[in-house]
mmCIF file with all atom_site columns, C-alpha atoms in Angstrom:
data_model
loop_
_atom_site.group_PDB
_atom_site.id
_atom_site.type_symbol
_atom_site.label_atom_id
_atom_site.label_alt_id
_atom_site.label_comp_id
_atom_site.label_asym_id
_atom_site.label_entity_id
_atom_site.label_seq_id
_atom_site.pdbx_PDB_ins_code
_atom_site.Cartn_x
_atom_site.Cartn_y
_atom_site.Cartn_z
_atom_site.occupancy
_atom_site.B_iso_or_equiv
_atom_site.pdbx_formal_charge
_atom_site.auth_seq_id
_atom_site.auth_comp_id
_atom_site.auth_asym_id
_atom_site.auth_atom_id
_atom_site.pdbx_PDB_model_num
ATOM 1  C CA . MET A 1 1  ? -170.664 98.986 29.167  1.00 51.00 ? 1  MET A CA 1
ATOM 2  C CA . LEU A 1 2  ? -167.704 96.836 28.087  1.00 49.00 ? 2  LEU A CA 1
ATOM 3  C CA . GLU A 1 3  ? -167.186 96.412 24.385  1.00 61.00 ? 3  GLU A CA 1
ATOM 4  C CA . ASN A 1 4  ? -165.667 93.270 22.886  1.00 70.00 ? 4  ASN A CA 1
ATOM 5  C CA . LYS A 1 5  ? -162.635 93.765 20.704  1.00 79.00 ? 5  LYS A CA 1
ATOM 6  C CA . ALA A 1 6  ? -163.199 92.730 17.084  1.00 86.00 ? 6  ALA A CA 1
ATOM 7  C CA . TYR A 1 7  ? -160.727 89.867 16.983  1.00 94.00 ? 7  TYR A CA 1
ATOM 8  C CA . LYS A 1 8  ? -160.194 87.802 13.872  1.00 97.00 ? 8  LYS A CA 1
ATOM 9  C CA . PHE A 1 9  ? -158.943 84.278 13.330  1.00 98.00 ? 9  PHE A CA 1
ATOM 10 C CA . TRP A 1 10 ? -156.797 83.586 10.315  1.00 98.00 ? 10 TRP A CA 1
ATOM 11 C CA . PHE A 1 11 ? -157.463 80.486 8.195   1.00 98.00 ? 11 PHE A CA 1
ATOM 12 C CA . ALA A 1 12 ? -154.195 79.128 6.800   1.00 97.00 ? 12 ALA A CA 1
ATOM 13 C CA . THR A 1 13 ? -154.274 76.227 4.365   1.00 95.00 ? 13 THR A CA 1
ATOM 14 C CA . GLY A 1 14 ? -151.294 73.945 3.928   1.00 93.00 ? 14 GLY A CA 1
ATOM 15 C CA . SER A 1 15 ? -150.479 72.131 0.718   1.00 91.00 ? 15 SER A CA 1
ATOM 16 C CA . GLN A 1 16 ? -147.533 71.263 -1.505  1.00 88.00 ? 16 GLN A CA 1
ATOM 17 C CA . ASP A 1 17 ? -146.435 72.452 -4.911  1.00 85.00 ? 17 ASP A CA 1
ATOM 18 C CA . LEU A 1 18 ? -146.349 68.915 -6.313  1.00 85.00 ? 18 LEU A CA 1
ATOM 19 C CA . TYR A 1 19 ? -149.476 68.917 -8.415  1.00 81.00 ? 19 TYR A CA 1
ATOM 20 C CA . GLY A 1 20 ? -149.212 72.153 -10.378 1.00 90.00 ? 20 GLY A CA 1
ATOM 21 C CA . ASP A 1 21 ? -150.904 75.534 -10.468 1.00 94.00 ? 21 ASP A CA 1
ATOM 22 C CA . GLU A 1 22 ? -154.379 74.222 -11.318 1.00 95.00 ? 22 GLU A CA 1
ATOM 23 C CA . CYS A 1 23 ? -154.442 72.057 -8.205  1.00 92.00 ? 23 CYS A CA 1
ATOM 24 C CA . LEU A 1 24 ? -153.240 74.930 -6.007  1.00 93.00 ? 24 LEU A CA 1
ATOM 25 C CA . LYS A 1 25 ? -155.936 77.151 -7.520  1.00 96.00 ? 25 LYS A CA 1
ATOM 26 C CA . ASN A 1 26 ? -158.516 74.534 -6.480  1.00 95.00 ? 26 ASN A CA 1
ATOM 27 C CA . VAL A 1 27 ? -156.991 74.354 -3.002  1.00 94.00 ? 27 VAL A CA 1
ATOM 28 C CA . ALA A 1 28 ? -157.371 78.132 -2.634  1.00 96.00 ? 28 ALA A CA 1
ATOM 29 C CA . GLU A 1 29 ? -160.975 77.984 -3.857  1.00 97.00 ? 29 GLU A CA 1
ATOM 30 C CA . HIS A 1 30 ? -161.815 75.162 -1.438  1.00 96.00 ? 30 HIS A CA 1
ATOM 31 C CA . SER A 1 31 ? -160.342 77.014 1.520   1.00 97.00 ? 31 SER A CA 1
ATOM 32 C CA . GLN A 1 32 ? -162.241 80.187 0.579   1.00 98.00 ? 32 GLN A CA 1
ATOM 33 C CA . ILE A 1 33 ? -165.475 78.155 0.482   1.00 98.00 ? 33 ILE A CA 1
ATOM 34 C CA . ILE A 1 34 ? -164.741 76.870 3.991   1.00 98.00 ? 34 ILE A CA 1
ATOM 35 C CA . VAL A 1 35 ? -164.017 80.364 5.315   1.00 99.00 ? 35 VAL A CA 1
ATOM 36 C CA . ASP A 1 36 ? -167.181 81.761 3.717   1.00 99.00 ? 36 ASP A CA 1
ATOM 37 C CA . ALA A 1 37 ? -169.264 78.956 5.234   1.00 98.00 ? 37 ALA A CA 1
ATOM 38 C CA . LEU A 1 38 ? -167.763 79.508 8.681   1.00 98.00 ? 38 LEU A CA 1
ATOM 39 C CA . ASN A 1 39 ? -168.455 83.245 8.522   1.00 98.00 ? 39 ASN A CA 1
ATOM 40 C CA . LYS A 1 40 ? -172.007 82.780 7.210   1.00 98.00 ? 40 LYS A CA 1
ATOM 41 C CA . SER A 1 41 ? -172.875 80.131 9.813   1.00 97.00 ? 41 SER A CA 1
ATOM 42 C CA . GLY A 1 42 ? -173.623 82.702 12.505  1.00 94.00 ? 42 GLY A CA 1
ATOM 43 C CA . LYS A 1 43 ? -172.126 80.341 15.078  1.00 95.00 ? 43 LYS A CA 1
ATOM 44 C CA . LEU A 1 44 ? -168.749 82.005 15.507  1.00 94.00 ? 44 LEU A CA 1
ATOM 45 C CA . PRO A 1 45 ? -168.240 85.103 17.660  1.00 93.00 ? 45 PRO A CA 1
ATOM 46 C CA . PHE A 1 46 ? -165.390 86.393 15.482  1.00 95.00 ? 46 PHE A CA 1
ATOM 47 C CA . GLU A 1 47 ? -164.592 86.705 11.798  1.00 97.00 ? 47 GLU A CA 1
ATOM 48 C CA . VAL A 1 48 ? -162.447 84.083 10.069  1.00 98.00 ? 48 VAL A CA 1
ATOM 49 C CA . VAL A 1 49 ? -160.018 85.608 7.558   1.00 99.00 ? 49 VAL A CA 1
ATOM 50 C CA . TRP A 1 50 ? -158.792 83.612 4.563   1.00 99.00 ? 50 TRP A CA 1
ATOM 51 C CA . LYS A 1 51 ? -155.052 83.574 3.922   1.00 98.00 ? 51 LYS A CA 1
ATOM 52 C CA . PRO A 1 52 ? -153.270 82.334 0.785   1.00 97.00 ? 52 PRO A CA 1
ATOM 53 C CA . THR A 1 53 ? -152.231 78.680 0.592   1.00 95.00 ? 53 THR A CA 1
ATOM 54 C CA . LEU A 1 54 ? -148.940 77.965 2.337   1.00 95.00 ? 54 LEU A CA 1
ATOM 55 C CA . ILE A 1 55 ? -146.669 75.653 0.362   1.00 93.00 ? 55 ILE A CA 1
ATOM 56 C CA . ASP A 1 56 ? -143.200 76.229 1.813   1.00 92.00 ? 56 ASP A CA 1
ATOM 57 C CA . GLN A 1 57 ? -141.401 76.951 5.057   1.00 94.00 ? 57 GLN A CA 1
ATOM 58 C CA . ALA A 1 58 ? -140.799 80.626 4.225   1.00 95.00 ? 58 ALA A CA 1
ATOM 59 C CA . SER A 1 59 ? -144.481 81.420 3.591   1.00 96.00 ? 59 SER A CA 1
ATOM 60 C CA . ILE A 1 60 ? -145.517 79.505 6.713   1.00 95.00 ? 60 ILE A CA 1
ATOM 61 C CA . ARG A 1 61 ? -143.013 81.356 8.875   1.00 96.00 ? 61 ARG A CA 1
ATOM 62 C CA . LYS A 1 62 ? -144.012 84.738 7.410   1.00 97.00 ? 62 LYS A CA 1
ATOM 63 C CA . THR A 1 63 ? -147.719 84.072 7.973   1.00 98.00 ? 63 THR A CA 1
ATOM 64 C CA . PHE A 1 64 ? -147.237 83.172 11.635  1.00 97.00 ? 64 PHE A CA 1
ATOM 65 C CA . ASN A 1 65 ? -144.943 86.159 12.226  1.00 97.00 ? 65 ASN A CA 1
ATOM 66 C CA . ASP A 1 66 ? -147.493 88.436 10.540  1.00 97.00 ? 66 ASP A CA 1
ATOM 67 C CA . ALA A 1 67 ? -150.153 86.964 12.838  1.00 98.00 ? 67 ALA A CA 1
ATOM 68 C CA . ASN A 1 68 ? -147.955 87.704 15.848  1.00 97.00 ? 68 ASN A CA 1
ATOM 69 C CA . ASN A 1 69 ? -147.748 91.351 14.807  1.00 96.00 ? 69 ASN A CA 1
ATOM 70 C CA . ASP A 1 70 ? -151.431 91.849 13.995  1.00 97.00 ? 70 ASP A CA 1
ATOM 71 C CA . PRO A 1 71 ? -153.254 93.000 17.149  1.00 95.00 ? 71 PRO A CA 1
ATOM 72 C CA . GLU A 1 72 ? -156.623 91.946 15.679  1.00 96.00 ? 72 GLU A CA 1
ATOM 73 C CA . CYS A 1 73 ? -155.474 88.373 15.009  1.00 97.00 ? 73 CYS A CA 1
ATOM 74 C CA . ALA A 1 74 ? -156.470 86.199 17.965  1.00 96.00 ? 74 ALA A CA 1
ATOM 75 C CA . GLY A 1 75 ? -155.226 82.946 16.455  1.00 96.00 ? 75 GLY A CA 1
ATOM 76 C CA . VAL A 1 76 ? -154.621 80.859 13.366  1.00 97.00 ? 76 VAL A CA 1
ATOM 77 C CA . ILE A 1 77 ? -156.764 77.963 12.179  1.00 97.00 ? 77 ILE A CA 1
ATOM 78 C CA . THR A 1 78 ? -154.772 75.534 10.043  1.00 95.00 ? 78 THR A CA 1
ATOM 79 C CA . TRP A 1 79 ? -156.190 73.104 7.503   1.00 93.00 ? 79 TRP A CA 1
ATOM 80 C CA . MET A 1 80 ? -154.106 70.713 5.458   1.00 90.00 ? 80 MET A CA 1
ATOM 81 C CA . HIS A 1 81 ? -155.738 70.265 2.058   1.00 81.00 ? 81 HIS A CA 1
ATOM 82 C CA . THR A 1 82 ? -153.187 67.682 1.019   1.00 72.00 ? 82 THR A CA 1
ATOM 83 C CA . PHE A 1 83 ? -150.343 66.105 2.902   1.00 70.00 ? 83 PHE A CA 1
ATOM 84 C CA . SER A 1 84 ? -148.158 68.997 4.001   1.00 63.00 ? 84 SER A CA 1
ATOM 85 C CA . PRO A 1 85 ? -144.860 67.839 5.518   1.00 75.00 ? 85 PRO A CA 1
ATOM 86 C CA . ALA A 1 86 ? -144.830 68.654 9.225   1.00 79.00 ? 86 ALA A CA 1
ATOM 87 C CA . LYS A 1 87 ? -141.188 69.649 9.016   1.00 82.00 ? 87 LYS A CA 1
ATOM 88 C CA . MET A 1 88 ? -142.204 72.726 6.969   1.00 86.00 ? 88 MET A CA 1
ATOM 89 C CA . TRP A 1 89 ? -144.457 73.913 9.804   1.00 86.00 ? 89 TRP A CA 1
ATOM 90 C CA . ILE A 1 90 ? -142.071 73.573 12.772  1.00 88.00 ? 90 ILE A CA 1
ATOM 91 C CA . ILE A 1 91 ? -140.353 76.979 12.618  1.00 88.00 ? 91 ILE A CA 1
ATOM 92 C CA . GLY A 1 92 ? -143.569 78.915 11.984  1.00 90.00 ? 92 GLY A CA 1
ATOM 93 C CA . LEU A 1 93 ? -145.370 77.181 14.841  1.00 89.00 ? 93 LEU A CA 1
ATOM 94 C CA . GLN A 1 94 ? -142.413 77.640 17.191  1.00 91.00 ? 94 GLN A CA 1
ATOM 95 C CA . GLU A 1 95 ? -142.400 81.370 16.467  1.00 90.00 ? 95 GLU A CA 1
ATOM 96 C CA . PHE A 1 96 ? -146.157 81.768 16.918  1.00 92.00 ? 96 PHE A CA 1
ATOM 97 C CA . LYS A 1 97 ? -146.620 83.648 20.199  1.00 90.00 ? 97 LYS A CA 1
ATOM 98 C CA . LYS A 1 98 ? -150.289 84.586 20.535  1.00 80.00 ? 98 LYS A CA 1
ATOM 99 C CA . SER A 1 99 ? -151.525 84.296 24.110  1.00 68.00 ? 99 SER A CA 1
#
């Protein structure tokens, strides 16, 4: 019998460091609530894994490169909690090579 691989999808939240630490703490809490709800729904065939809030180009790029190198990561779900400048995301998305 064939066995499905236990893939995971990463949940990456985009925001900006314009509103201070308290706001970013709330952003992280909100994204964790979303991930928990997705995993508890019973409607998804794979686990969704929360990742820390991405607020700059370097953290975005690192997250997507880490995803590329994780054999269990099947893809990345992105959610923009607040306006996150698209320019910050270009390099990370260009380097994302999951197929």
